[in-house]
Backbone as ProteinMPNN parsed JSONL, in Angstrom:
{"seq_chain_A": "MHPRLYLVTPPTFDLDEFEGQLKQALEGGDIASLLISMPDANESDLQAAAKRLVPLAQAKEVAVLIENNTQIMGRSGADGLHVSGSDKDLEEAMQSFSEDRIIGHAGVKTRHDAMVVASMGVDYMFFGLLSLNQEEEPHRKSLDYGTWWSEVFETPCVVLAGTSVSSVDTAAQTGAEFVAVREAVWNHPEGAKAAVEQANAILSTHTLAEAED", "coords_chain_A": {"N_chain_A": [[-14.047, -6.958, 12.676], [-10.772, -6.621, 11.363], [-7.454, -5.206, 10.845], [-6.162, -5.174, 7.471], [-3.972, -6.693, 5.02], [-1.67, -4.945, 2.969], [0.067, -5.202, 0.245], [3.257, -4.274, -1.103], [5.16, -3.956, -3.996], [8.649, -4.858, -4.513], [11.042, -2.187, -5.119], [12.611, -2.6, -7.381], [12.781, -5.41, -9.554], [13.16, -8.717, -10.942], [10.972, -9.682, -13.391], [9.992, -12.269, -14.07], [10.913, -13.813, -11.908], [9.742, -12.458, -9.759], [7.032, -12.754, -10.279], [6.617, -15.413, -9.598], [7.114, -15.236, -6.839], [4.997, -13.582, -6.075], [2.815, -15.229, -6.63], [3.209, -17.162, -4.651], [2.866, -15.569, -2.363], [0.163, -14.894, -2.611], [-1.009, -17.265, -1.991], [-0.896, -17.33, 0.682], [-2.98, -16.331, 2.216], [-5.383, -13.833, 3.284], [-5.245, -10.873, 1.416], [-5.552, -7.514, 0.931], [-4.795, -5.518, -0.9], [-2.545, -4.756, -3.622], [0.216, -2.845, -4.314], [1.782, -1.676, -7.118], [4.788, -0.51, -7.248], [7.272, 1.025, -8.775], [9.559, 2.994, -8.87], [11.829, 3.779, -10.399], [11.523, 2.644, -12.838], [11.146, 2.426, -16.429], [8.575, 3.452, -18.766], [7.881, 1.277, -20.389], [8.761, -1.0, -18.955], [7.249, -0.791, -16.633], [4.692, -1.051, -17.705], [4.846, -3.678, -18.705], [5.144, -5.115, -16.337], [2.742, -4.495, -15.015], [0.889, -5.601, -16.788], [1.204, -8.343, -16.413], [1.067, -8.759, -13.623], [-1.26, -7.55, -12.608], [-3.698, -9.029, -13.485], [-3.093, -11.45, -12.245], [-3.123, -10.948, -9.469], [-5.711, -9.896, -9.206], [-7.261, -12.098, -9.766], [-7.313, -13.384, -7.39], [-8.915, -11.803, -5.95], [-7.707, -9.468, -5.114], [-7.18, -6.055, -4.832], [-5.562, -4.005, -7.164], [-3.139, -1.468, -7.372], [-1.627, 1.176, -9.168], [1.337, 3.037, -9.13], [1.452, 6.455, -9.559], [0.814, 6.621, -12.35], [-1.555, 7.135, -14.503], [-2.245, 6.318, -17.075], [-1.127, 3.74, -17.495], [-2.43, 2.491, -15.435], [-5.041, 2.52, -16.442], [-4.75, 1.096, -18.908], [-3.917, -1.403, -18.04], [-5.991, -2.346, -16.596], [-6.052, -2.056, -13.894], [-7.11, -1.538, -10.462], [-6.914, 0.934, -9.31], [-5.239, 4.068, -8.462], [-2.21, 5.118, -7.026], [-0.961, 7.902, -5.585], [2.058, 9.416, -5.158], [3.256, 12.175, -3.796], [2.766, 15.736, -4.04], [-0.178, 17.695, -3.073], [-0.893, 18.986, -5.35], [-0.016, 17.298, -7.378], [-1.782, 15.232, -6.933], [-4.223, 16.528, -7.464], [-3.982, 17.032, -10.222], [-3.931, 14.428, -11.2], [-6.461, 13.555, -10.496], [-8.155, 14.983, -12.111], [-8.576, 13.694, -14.507], [-9.641, 11.35, -13.714], [-11.346, 8.307, -13.248], [-14.362, 7.793, -11.542], [-14.972, 5.304, -10.559], [-12.707, 4.068, -9.78], [-10.138, 3.302, -7.383], [-8.426, 5.684, -5.382], [-5.464, 6.643, -3.857], [-3.244, 8.336, -1.556], [0.116, 9.315, -0.842], [2.858, 10.677, 1.052], [2.511, 13.075, 2.447], [3.617, 15.86, 4.415], [2.94, 17.312, 6.62], [0.419, 17.573, 9.192], [-1.584, 19.28, 8.483], [-1.345, 19.259, 5.677], [-2.148, 16.632, 5.256], [-4.845, 16.73, 5.971], [-5.816, 18.478, 4.028], [-5.43, 16.951, 1.697], [-7.116, 14.785, 2.245], [-9.565, 16.063, 2.136], [-9.929, 16.295, -0.536], [-11.026, 14.049, -1.456], [-9.856, 11.468, -1.479], [-9.477, 7.859, -1.34], [-7.936, 6.536, 0.466], [-5.308, 7.2, 2.882], [-1.796, 7.046, 2.891], [0.705, 6.302, 5.093], [4.059, 6.597, 5.499], [7.224, 6.447, 4.011], [8.182, 5.1, 1.077], [10.526, 5.498, -0.217], [12.532, 5.778, 1.601], [15.226, 4.185, 3.433], [14.28, 1.226, 4.866], [13.733, 0.107, 8.21], [13.856, -2.453, 10.779], [11.611, -2.009, 12.411], [8.632, 0.036, 12.063], [8.891, 3.468, 10.922], [8.928, 6.089, 13.292], [7.468, 8.447, 12.755], [5.592, 7.596, 10.883], [4.024, 5.909, 12.43], [3.038, 7.723, 14.311], [1.498, 9.444, 12.699], [-0.373, 7.579, 11.704], [-1.714, 6.74, 14.052], [-2.844, 9.172, 14.974], [-4.465, 9.786, 12.738], [-6.259, 7.601, 12.527], [-7.728, 7.904, 14.8], [-9.153, 10.219, 14.433], [-10.22, 10.616, 11.815], [-12.481, 9.471, 9.201], [-11.75, 8.529, 6.717], [-10.007, 5.784, 5.435], [-6.732, 4.567, 6.458], [-3.345, 3.662, 5.65], [-0.58, 2.125, 7.111], [2.869, 1.903, 6.936], [4.726, -0.945, 7.541], [7.763, -2.305, 9.05], [10.833, -4.007, 8.174], [10.664, -6.485, 9.287], [8.472, -9.225, 9.964], [7.269, -9.18, 12.443], [6.947, -6.491, 12.905], [4.555, -5.81, 11.826], [2.701, -6.008, 13.805], [3.288, -3.763, 15.406], [2.634, -1.689, 13.61], [-0.097, -2.195, 13.265], [-1.1, -1.561, 15.736], [-1.633, 1.116, 15.68], [-4.208, 1.447, 14.877], [-4.819, 1.604, 12.246], [-6.524, 0.845, 9.182], [-5.288, -0.674, 7.267], [-2.222, -2.442, 6.834], [0.862, -1.908, 5.442], [3.241, -3.874, 3.717], [6.502, -4.709, 2.624], [9.541, -5.449, 2.274], [9.354, -7.244, 4.411], [7.826, -9.311, 3.494], [8.834, -10.078, 0.909], [11.527, -10.601, 1.396], [11.526, -12.555, 3.26], [12.839, -15.256, 5.141], [11.575, -17.741, 5.025], [10.018, -17.633, 2.834], [7.503, -16.051, 0.697], [4.842, -16.922, 1.047], [4.747, -17.974, 3.671], [5.369, -15.654, 5.043], [3.107, -14.006, 4.547], [1.142, -15.551, 5.757], [2.007, -15.433, 8.441], [1.864, -12.682, 8.904], [-0.889, -12.228, 8.604], [-1.828, -13.733, 10.737], [-0.965, -12.19, 12.855], [-2.396, -9.788, 12.36], [-4.972, -10.66, 12.77], [-5.278, -10.594, 15.469], [-5.887, -8.074, 16.167], [-8.44, -5.678, 16.622], [-10.434, -3.479, 14.834], [-11.336, -0.171, 15.806], [-13.772, 0.793, 14.884], [-15.273, -1.485, 14.568], [-15.896, -2.109, 17.106], [-17.868, -0.486, 17.989]], "CA_chain_A": [[-13.149, -6.502, 11.615], [-9.384, -6.392, 11.763], [-6.681, -4.607, 9.75], [-5.848, -6.088, 6.371], [-2.634, -6.574, 4.451], [-1.505, -4.127, 1.768], [1.395, -5.555, -0.259], [3.951, -3.338, -1.986], [6.223, -4.643, -4.73], [9.989, -4.286, -4.36], [11.223, -1.092, -6.074], [13.135, -3.213, -8.602], [12.694, -6.868, -9.497], [13.074, -9.49, -12.176], [9.546, -9.94, -13.509], [9.729, -13.709, -14.012], [11.149, -14.268, -10.54], [8.769, -11.858, -8.842], [5.723, -13.351, -10.533], [6.57, -16.609, -8.766], [6.994, -14.808, -5.447], [3.643, -13.088, -5.855], [1.93, -16.397, -6.575], [3.368, -17.738, -3.317], [2.243, -14.671, -1.389], [-1.287, -14.974, -2.758], [-1.439, -18.521, -1.373], [-0.712, -17.231, 2.123], [-4.167, -15.861, 2.918], [-6.044, -12.585, 2.913], [-4.492, -9.689, 0.996], [-6.528, -6.541, 0.446], [-4.32, -4.716, -2.032], [-1.164, -4.831, -4.096], [0.684, -1.624, -4.949], [2.922, -1.825, -8.018], [5.608, 0.687, -7.047], [8.552, 0.846, -9.461], [9.863, 4.411, -9.09], [12.892, 4.031, -11.379], [11.259, 1.882, -14.066], [10.637, 3.191, -17.565], [7.168, 3.186, -19.097], [7.757, -0.06, -20.958], [8.917, -2.007, -17.903], [6.082, -0.698, -15.751], [3.576, -1.619, -18.451], [5.029, -5.13, -18.754], [4.87, -5.643, -15.003], [1.312, -4.373, -14.745], [0.154, -6.531, -17.649], [1.287, -9.692, -15.857], [0.763, -8.853, -12.197], [-2.627, -7.126, -12.295], [-4.68, -10.121, -13.524], [-2.703, -12.485, -11.293], [-3.629, -10.567, -8.159], [-7.168, -9.737, -9.248], [-7.864, -13.438, -9.762], [-7.448, -13.741, -5.972], [-9.732, -10.734, -5.379], [-6.822, -8.454, -4.548], [-7.228, -4.796, -5.584], [-4.218, -3.62, -7.592], [-2.95, -0.039, -7.579], [-0.42, 1.569, -9.892], [1.85, 4.284, -8.576], [1.765, 7.658, -10.344], [0.682, 6.514, -13.803], [-2.963, 6.886, -14.809], [-2.379, 5.622, -18.354], [-0.878, 2.311, -17.289], [-3.544, 2.01, -14.623], [-6.17, 2.271, -17.332], [-4.467, 0.048, -19.894], [-3.734, -2.713, -17.397], [-7.215, -2.748, -15.901], [-5.838, -2.004, -12.452], [-8.263, -1.05, -9.707], [-6.786, 2.302, -8.847], [-4.009, 4.84, -8.59], [-1.55, 5.55, -5.794], [-0.22, 9.117, -5.906], [3.107, 9.791, -4.212], [3.666, 13.528, -4.142], [2.055, 16.86, -3.435], [-1.604, 17.76, -3.363], [-1.033, 19.425, -6.741], [0.091, 16.08, -8.18], [-3.049, 14.525, -6.754], [-5.271, 17.268, -8.169], [-3.804, 16.794, -11.653], [-4.322, 13.051, -11.485], [-7.9, 13.38, -10.298], [-8.9, 15.673, -13.154], [-8.944, 12.736, -15.555], [-9.774, 10.09, -12.984], [-12.672, 7.688, -13.252], [-14.875, 7.703, -10.178], [-15.115, 3.918, -10.098], [-11.385, 3.563, -9.414], [-9.606, 3.684, -6.07], [-7.295, 6.614, -5.42], [-4.818, 6.838, -2.565], [-2.186, 9.347, -1.584], [1.227, 9.175, 0.103], [3.888, 11.701, 0.963], [2.237, 14.335, 3.151], [4.698, 16.224, 5.34], [2.366, 17.909, 7.825], [-0.966, 17.176, 9.446], [-2.434, 20.155, 7.665], [-1.326, 18.711, 4.321], [-2.945, 15.404, 5.262], [-6.262, 17.105, 5.99], [-6.125, 19.047, 2.712], [-5.521, 15.836, 0.756], [-8.328, 14.015, 2.552], [-10.734, 16.834, 1.697], [-10.021, 16.188, -1.993], [-11.829, 12.875, -1.769], [-9.104, 10.227, -1.672], [-10.054, 6.681, -0.698], [-7.099, 6.189, 1.613], [-4.052, 7.904, 3.111], [-0.697, 6.116, 3.119], [1.712, 6.912, 5.95], [5.314, 5.876, 5.381], [7.896, 6.802, 2.763], [8.802, 3.922, 0.47], [11.84, 5.876, -0.727], [13.509, 5.72, 2.683], [15.714, 2.869, 3.836], [13.396, 0.722, 5.902], [14.348, -0.573, 9.338], [13.041, -3.584, 11.242], [10.352, -1.477, 12.912], [8.154, 1.19, 11.296], [9.391, 4.773, 11.333], [8.089, 6.694, 14.326], [6.543, 9.423, 12.178], [4.492, 6.845, 10.253], [3.161, 5.445, 13.52], [2.355, 8.88, 14.896], [0.465, 9.853, 11.75], [-1.417, 6.56, 11.653], [-2.492, 6.793, 15.295], [-3.642, 10.401, 14.926], [-5.462, 9.717, 11.682], [-7.291, 6.599, 12.805], [-8.55, 8.373, 15.914], [-9.893, 11.446, 14.11], [-10.826, 10.677, 10.491], [-13.159, 8.283, 8.694], [-11.023, 8.024, 5.552], [-9.063, 4.746, 5.866], [-5.313, 4.842, 6.277], [-2.389, 2.565, 5.54], [0.681, 2.415, 7.793], [3.937, 1.053, 6.422], [5.471, -1.711, 8.538], [9.194, -2.383, 8.815], [11.342, -5.132, 7.386], [10.388, -7.748, 9.974], [7.04, -9.53, 10.046], [6.782, -8.78, 13.763], [6.617, -5.066, 12.886], [3.145, -5.699, 11.455], [1.987, -5.785, 15.064], [3.49, -2.362, 15.78], [1.849, -0.856, 12.696], [-1.523, -2.422, 13.51], [-1.474, -0.926, 17.001], [-2.073, 2.488, 15.405], [-5.634, 1.472, 14.538], [-4.965, 1.738, 10.797], [-7.315, -0.205, 8.533], [-4.404, -1.492, 6.435], [-0.792, -2.416, 7.136], [1.64, -2.141, 4.225], [4.467, -4.649, 3.902], [7.32, -4.874, 1.425], [10.654, -6.371, 2.552], [8.955, -8.269, 5.371], [7.282, -10.44, 2.724], [9.672, -10.536, -0.21], [12.831, -11.046, 1.89], [11.323, -13.471, 4.384], [13.65, -16.463, 4.949], [10.734, -18.917, 4.766], [9.26, -17.404, 1.614], [6.416, -15.079, 0.733], [3.619, -17.526, 1.583], [4.876, -18.025, 5.13], [5.323, -14.28, 5.54], [1.718, -13.553, 4.536], [0.442, -16.31, 6.801], [2.395, -14.892, 9.744], [1.327, -11.324, 9.007], [-2.329, -12.325, 8.831], [-2.038, -14.224, 12.098], [-0.796, -11.015, 13.718], [-3.507, -8.858, 12.128], [-6.219, -11.226, 13.315], [-5.347, -10.314, 16.922], [-6.251, -6.662, 16.336], [-9.809, -5.332, 16.247], [-10.575, -2.072, 14.503], [-12.216, 0.534, 16.73], [-15.09, 0.918, 14.256], [-16.0, -2.73, 14.748], [-16.269, -2.245, 18.508], [-18.998, 0.406, 18.27]], "C_chain_A": [[-11.748, -6.303, 12.173], [-8.621, -5.775, 10.589], [-6.347, -5.652, 8.691], [-4.492, -5.739, 5.756], [-2.654, -5.816, 3.127], [-0.078, -4.396, 1.278], [1.949, -4.465, -1.167], [5.068, -4.099, -2.693], [7.586, -4.084, -4.329], [10.166, -3.166, -5.384], [11.794, -1.557, -7.408], [13.044, -4.717, -8.467], [12.749, -7.457, -10.893], [11.637, -9.98, -12.294], [9.221, -11.422, -13.41], [9.853, -14.23, -12.581], [10.078, -13.734, -9.595], [7.37, -12.42, -9.057], [5.549, -14.614, -9.697], [6.409, -16.272, -7.292], [5.579, -14.334, -5.133], [2.648, -14.236, -5.785], [2.001, -17.05, -5.204], [2.67, -16.878, -2.271], [0.73, -14.785, -1.422], [-1.856, -16.267, -2.18], [-1.426, -18.444, 0.152], [-1.906, -16.722, 2.899], [-4.617, -14.496, 2.447], [-5.057, -11.473, 2.583], [-5.509, -8.721, 0.405], [-6.075, -5.902, -0.854], [-2.876, -5.042, -2.374], [-0.839, -3.517, -4.783], [1.897, -1.951, -5.818], [3.681, -0.503, -7.994], [6.989, 0.425, -7.617], [9.083, 2.224, -9.846], [10.898, 4.702, -10.165], [12.658, 3.319, -12.709], [10.821, 2.809, -15.194], [9.211, 2.74, -17.869], [6.96, 1.754, -19.577], [7.824, -1.144, -19.887], [7.735, -1.986, -16.941], [4.858, -1.305, -16.419], [3.651, -3.142, -18.478], [4.702, -5.762, -17.409], [3.38, -5.61, -14.701], [0.502, -5.386, -15.54], [0.13, -7.938, -17.063], [0.801, -9.79, -14.415], [-0.669, -8.49, -11.849], [-3.619, -8.285, -12.362], [-4.363, -11.237, -12.535], [-3.265, -12.182, -9.909], [-5.151, -10.463, -8.145], [-7.895, -11.074, -9.246], [-8.068, -13.947, -8.342], [-8.209, -12.657, -5.212], [-8.894, -9.715, -4.612], [-6.9, -7.202, -5.423], [-5.803, -4.358, -5.909], [-4.171, -2.125, -7.906], [-1.633, 0.2, -8.287], [0.042, 2.908, -9.338], [2.125, 5.315, -9.677], [1.658, 7.518, -11.864], [-0.752, 6.14, -14.165], [-3.134, 6.101, -16.106], [-2.17, 4.124, -18.201], [-1.941, 1.71, -16.379], [-4.717, 1.639, -15.515], [-5.932, 1.129, -18.286], [-4.382, -1.338, -19.275], [-5.0, -3.231, -16.733], [-7.055, -2.775, -14.401], [-7.022, -1.328, -11.762], [-8.133, 0.394, -9.263], [-5.387, 2.853, -8.987], [-3.515, 5.235, -7.207], [-0.66, 6.731, -6.154], [0.781, 9.415, -4.796], [3.594, 11.184, -4.592], [2.829, 14.568, -3.444], [0.563, 16.794, -3.727], [-1.853, 18.247, -4.782], [-0.926, 18.231, -7.689], [-1.216, 15.297, -8.123], [-4.166, 15.208, -7.533], [-5.195, 17.035, -9.676], [-4.262, 15.393, -12.029], [-5.832, 12.875, -11.432], [-8.732, 14.046, -11.386], [-9.35, 14.729, -14.262], [-9.222, 11.359, -14.958], [-11.207, 9.589, -12.992], [-13.134, 7.451, -11.816], [-14.989, 6.271, -9.666], [-13.77, 3.287, -9.727], [-10.988, 4.074, -8.031], [-8.5, 4.719, -6.276], [-6.766, 6.834, -4.009], [-3.685, 7.83, -2.69], [-1.153, 9.073, -0.495], [2.139, 10.379, -0.026], [3.581, 13.004, 1.653], [3.327, 14.588, 4.194], [4.2, 16.874, 6.624], [0.937, 17.41, 8.005], [-1.933, 18.036, 8.645], [-2.497, 19.634, 6.238], [-2.199, 17.463, 4.229], [-4.436, 15.727, 5.22], [-6.703, 17.704, 4.655], [-6.334, 17.933, 1.693], [-6.804, 15.043, 0.992], [-9.581, 14.73, 2.059], [-10.932, 16.761, 0.191], [-10.722, 14.903, -2.42], [-11.06, 11.597, -2.035], [-9.773, 9.084, -0.916], [-9.215, 6.18, 0.462], [-5.887, 7.098, 1.672], [-2.985, 6.865, 3.447], [0.374, 6.843, 3.927], [2.96, 6.031, 5.995], [5.923, 6.202, 4.029], [8.636, 5.593, 2.213], [10.207, 4.223, -0.027], [12.93, 5.833, 0.337], [14.02, 4.301, 2.877], [14.871, 2.397, 5.005], [14.188, -0.018, 6.981], [13.423, -1.696, 9.796], [11.667, -3.134, 11.717], [9.918, -0.272, 12.076], [8.784, 2.487, 11.799], [8.398, 5.426, 12.293], [7.059, 7.666, 13.747], [5.349, 8.729, 11.525], [3.5, 6.378, 11.309], [2.367, 6.599, 14.124], [1.221, 9.372, 13.993], [-0.699, 8.862, 11.748], [-2.316, 6.591, 12.872], [-3.404, 8.014, 15.309], [-4.779, 10.275, 13.927], [-6.605, 8.77, 12.043], [-8.21, 7.021, 13.948], [-9.501, 9.492, 15.51], [-10.723, 11.352, 12.829], [-11.458, 9.359, 10.062], [-12.46, 7.697, 7.474], [-10.007, 6.983, 6.008], [-7.613, 5.163, 5.671], [-4.519, 3.544, 6.245], [-1.126, 2.995, 6.277], [1.721, 1.404, 7.33], [4.69, 0.385, 7.565], [6.958, -1.68, 8.202], [9.577, -3.633, 8.05], [11.121, -6.48, 8.049], [8.884, -7.978, 10.037], [6.471, -9.09, 11.384], [6.393, -7.306, 13.81], [5.188, -4.811, 12.418], [2.311, -5.417, 12.701], [2.093, -4.322, 15.494], [2.64, -1.439, 14.919], [0.355, -0.989, 12.973], [-1.996, -1.764, 14.802], [-1.916, 0.524, 16.815], [-3.575, 2.58, 15.189], [-5.889, 1.624, 13.056], [-5.756, 0.568, 10.221], [-6.458, -1.163, 7.711], [-2.962, -1.341, 6.909], [-0.035, -2.795, 5.874], [2.919, -2.897, 4.547], [5.203, -4.77, 2.569], [8.42, -5.892, 1.733], [10.264, -7.511, 3.481], [8.375, -9.507, 4.688], [8.295, -10.966, 1.718], [11.051, -11.037, 0.231], [12.72, -12.049, 3.033], [12.089, -14.775, 4.143], [12.85, -17.721, 4.634], [9.87, -18.75, 3.523], [8.049, -16.515, 1.816], [5.128, -15.653, 1.325], [3.643, -17.549, 3.099], [4.78, -16.624, 5.726], [3.893, -13.762, 5.606], [0.904, -14.278, 5.602], [0.738, -15.73, 8.18], [1.836, -13.491, 9.947], [-0.173, -11.347, 9.283], [-2.655, -12.839, 10.228], [-1.911, -13.077, 13.102], [-1.99, -10.078, 13.581], [-4.814, -9.36, 12.738], [-6.369, -10.984, 14.81], [-5.749, -8.871, 17.211], [-7.681, -6.437, 15.853], [-9.881, -3.836, 15.98], [-11.61, -1.414, 15.407], [-13.642, 0.623, 16.208], [-15.93, -0.325, 14.497], [-16.447, -2.919, 16.184], [-17.489, -1.438, 18.864], [-20.323, -0.34, 18.181]], "O_chain_A": [[-11.57, -5.871, 13.312], [-9.097, -5.82, 9.455], [-6.263, -6.847, 8.975], [-3.955, -4.649, 5.95], [-3.529, -6.018, 2.285], [0.879, -3.867, 1.843], [1.206, -3.817, -1.906], [5.838, -4.81, -2.048], [7.67, -2.952, -3.853], [9.506, -3.186, -6.424], [11.495, -0.973, -8.449], [13.215, -5.249, -7.37], [12.431, -6.8, -11.885], [11.136, -10.633, -11.379], [8.266, -11.795, -12.73], [9.007, -14.989, -12.108], [9.571, -14.461, -8.74], [6.603, -12.546, -8.102], [4.474, -14.863, -9.153], [5.661, -16.936, -6.576], [5.029, -14.637, -4.074], [1.733, -14.213, -4.962], [0.976, -17.449, -4.651], [1.969, -17.392, -1.4], [0.082, -14.773, -0.375], [-3.053, -16.352, -1.909], [-1.881, -19.363, 0.833], [-1.861, -16.679, 4.129], [-4.276, -14.058, 1.348], [-4.155, -11.17, 3.364], [-6.242, -9.072, -0.52], [-6.857, -5.757, -1.794], [-2.104, -5.528, -1.547], [-1.527, -3.114, -5.721], [2.912, -2.441, -5.324], [3.283, 0.479, -8.621], [7.786, -0.303, -7.025], [9.061, 2.587, -11.022], [10.855, 5.764, -10.785], [13.499, 3.384, -13.606], [10.204, 3.846, -14.953], [8.714, 1.77, -17.297], [5.982, 1.103, -19.213], [7.04, -2.093, -19.906], [7.275, -3.035, -16.489], [4.074, -1.996, -15.77], [2.64, -3.82, -18.294], [4.064, -6.813, -17.346], [2.821, -6.581, -14.192], [-0.458, -5.962, -15.028], [-0.865, -8.648, -17.204], [0.194, -10.788, -14.029], [-1.242, -9.045, -10.911], [-4.33, -8.519, -11.385], [-5.274, -11.899, -12.039], [-3.821, -13.064, -9.254], [-5.801, -10.889, -7.191], [-9.028, -11.164, -8.772], [-8.891, -14.831, -8.106], [-8.156, -12.597, -3.983], [-9.325, -9.176, -3.593], [-6.705, -7.287, -6.636], [-4.938, -4.342, -5.033], [-5.034, -1.589, -8.602], [-0.644, -0.489, -8.036], [-0.768, 3.805, -9.106], [2.914, 5.08, -10.593], [2.349, 8.231, -12.592], [-1.118, 4.965, -14.136], [-4.065, 5.305, -16.228], [-2.953, 3.329, -18.721], [-2.309, 0.546, -16.536], [-5.314, 0.574, -15.361], [-6.803, 0.278, -18.468], [-4.735, -2.331, -19.911], [-5.082, -4.399, -16.354], [-7.824, -3.434, -13.701], [-7.824, -0.642, -12.395], [-9.122, 1.018, -8.88], [-4.486, 2.22, -9.537], [-4.291, 5.63, -6.337], [0.283, 6.589, -6.932], [0.405, 9.637, -3.645], [4.272, 11.349, -5.606], [2.253, 14.316, -2.386], [0.098, 15.966, -4.511], [-2.901, 17.961, -5.362], [-1.65, 18.153, -8.682], [-1.69, 14.772, -9.13], [-4.965, 14.54, -8.189], [-6.221, 16.861, -10.332], [-4.905, 15.199, -13.06], [-6.409, 12.136, -12.229], [-9.901, 13.703, -11.562], [-10.391, 14.946, -14.882], [-9.056, 10.335, -15.622], [-12.151, 10.347, -12.772], [-12.37, 6.964, -10.982], [-15.091, 6.053, -8.459], [-13.71, 2.102, -9.398], [-11.439, 5.126, -7.579], [-7.732, 4.633, -7.234], [-7.516, 7.166, -3.09], [-3.222, 8.129, -3.79], [-1.488, 8.66, 0.615], [2.193, 11.023, -1.073], [4.32, 13.972, 1.471], [3.882, 13.655, 4.774], [4.941, 16.979, 7.602], [0.329, 16.887, 7.071], [-2.974, 17.562, 8.189], [-3.575, 19.572, 5.646], [-2.903, 17.262, 3.24], [-5.199, 15.068, 4.513], [-7.823, 17.469, 4.203], [-7.291, 17.96, 0.92], [-7.495, 14.675, 0.042], [-10.538, 14.093, 1.62], [-11.996, 17.127, -0.309], [-10.982, 14.695, -3.605], [-11.553, 10.722, -2.745], [-10.535, 9.308, 0.025], [-9.717, 5.48, 1.341], [-5.481, 7.689, 0.671], [-3.24, 5.921, 4.195], [0.891, 7.875, 3.498], [2.926, 4.891, 6.458], [5.223, 6.23, 3.018], [9.601, 5.12, 2.812], [10.998, 3.304, -0.239], [14.117, 5.849, 0.014], [13.341, 3.333, 2.534], [14.76, 3.088, 6.018], [15.184, -0.682, 6.694], [12.331, -1.865, 9.254], [10.668, -3.804, 11.454], [10.756, 0.373, 11.447], [9.163, 2.588, 12.965], [7.184, 5.323, 12.118], [5.914, 7.704, 14.197], [4.223, 9.22, 11.606], [2.287, 6.442, 11.108], [1.177, 6.468, 14.411], [0.125, 9.676, 14.464], [-1.864, 9.259, 11.786], [-3.536, 6.483, 12.753], [-4.591, 7.908, 15.618], [-5.922, 10.615, 14.232], [-7.777, 9.109, 11.879], [-9.341, 6.545, 14.047], [-10.53, 9.7, 16.153], [-11.804, 11.934, 12.75], [-11.043, 8.282, 10.489], [-12.565, 6.497, 7.22], [-9.207, 7.275, 6.897], [-7.305, 6.004, 4.827], [-4.95, 2.499, 6.732], [-0.651, 4.115, 6.086], [1.476, 0.197, 7.336], [5.224, 1.057, 8.447], [7.363, -1.101, 7.194], [8.753, -4.239, 7.366], [11.365, -7.517, 7.431], [8.111, -7.027, 10.15], [5.316, -8.671, 11.458], [5.596, -6.906, 14.659], [4.667, -3.711, 12.597], [1.332, -4.672, 12.647], [1.1, -3.717, 15.898], [2.002, -0.518, 15.427], [-0.376, 0.0, 12.92], [-3.177, -1.446, 14.937], [-2.519, 1.099, 17.72], [-4.156, 3.66, 15.302], [-7.038, 1.758, 12.635], [-5.668, -0.557, 10.713], [-6.838, -2.311, 7.481], [-2.537, -0.264, 7.328], [-0.255, -3.863, 5.303], [3.597, -2.597, 5.53], [4.581, -4.914, 1.517], [8.241, -7.082, 1.476], [10.782, -8.621, 3.357], [8.426, -10.609, 5.233], [8.579, -12.163, 1.682], [11.679, -11.817, -0.486], [13.712, -12.354, 3.695], [12.002, -15.344, 3.055], [13.379, -18.663, 4.045], [9.075, -19.631, 3.196], [7.623, -16.257, 2.942], [4.402, -14.95, 2.028], [2.659, -17.181, 3.741], [4.182, -16.431, 6.784], [3.499, -13.149, 6.598], [0.07, -13.67, 6.271], [-0.169, -15.555, 8.993], [1.386, -13.152, 11.042], [-0.668, -10.573, 10.103], [-3.646, -12.427, 10.83], [-2.661, -13.007, 14.076], [-2.537, -9.623, 14.586], [-5.654, -8.569, 13.168], [-7.458, -11.147, 15.361], [-5.929, -8.492, 18.368], [-8.08, -6.945, 14.805], [-9.443, -3.027, 16.797], [-12.632, -2.016, 15.736], [-14.601, 0.542, 16.975], [-17.153, -0.24, 14.616], [-17.279, -3.782, 16.468], [-18.095, -1.656, 19.913], [-21.381, 0.254, 18.388]]}, "name": "protein", "num_of_chains": 1, "seq": "MHPRLYLVTPPTFDLDEFEGQLKQALEGGDIASLLISMPDANESDLQAAAKRLVPLAQAKEVAVLIENNTQIMGRSGADGLHVSGSDKDLEEAMQSFSEDRIIGHAGVKTRHDAMVVASMGVDYMFFGLLSLNQEEEPHRKSLDYGTWWSEVFETPCVVLAGTSVSSVDTAAQTGAEFVAVREAVWNHPEGAKAAVEQANAILSTHTLAEAED"}
């Protein structure tokens, strides 16, 4: 077993143009998940994006997650919810959450907070703040969290890579089960398909510790 790719949409995009980019990315090889993250979008725009992107990705057996909106998750048929916020935000979301859906959490600020969130039964922890300006390499705090988490806990984690495809290697060295990529794919000079191919080639060189036991 090796880490798998976790795609994140750009924060803003033209839907027609991005649909084409996503189709290219899906031709590039294995993708575990797609997170539709549109923090500044209104309900209508998020719904429109989910309606078109969810079935497109699911047709390639990619699990699709919606950020912070359980209603659109349900209406679009997405596979799960990604909660960016406090443990209270997560608790509120989980109160009306179907057990057959994936739920992940991002935004913890301390290791204690991370352990509290994990005890609530999330399916994965996401380390890396999508709201920050991303650099070529992953942020040090994301790497530190990912390394600590993968060594201690069974709940899978996702570590956010930087803006270069080569940073996928740095993120994978943490032992995380998933590496999240955004700009490294959508801004790649050779296109999204080439970016996914290159990212998967890097991930294939890493073996998860669990698979070595």
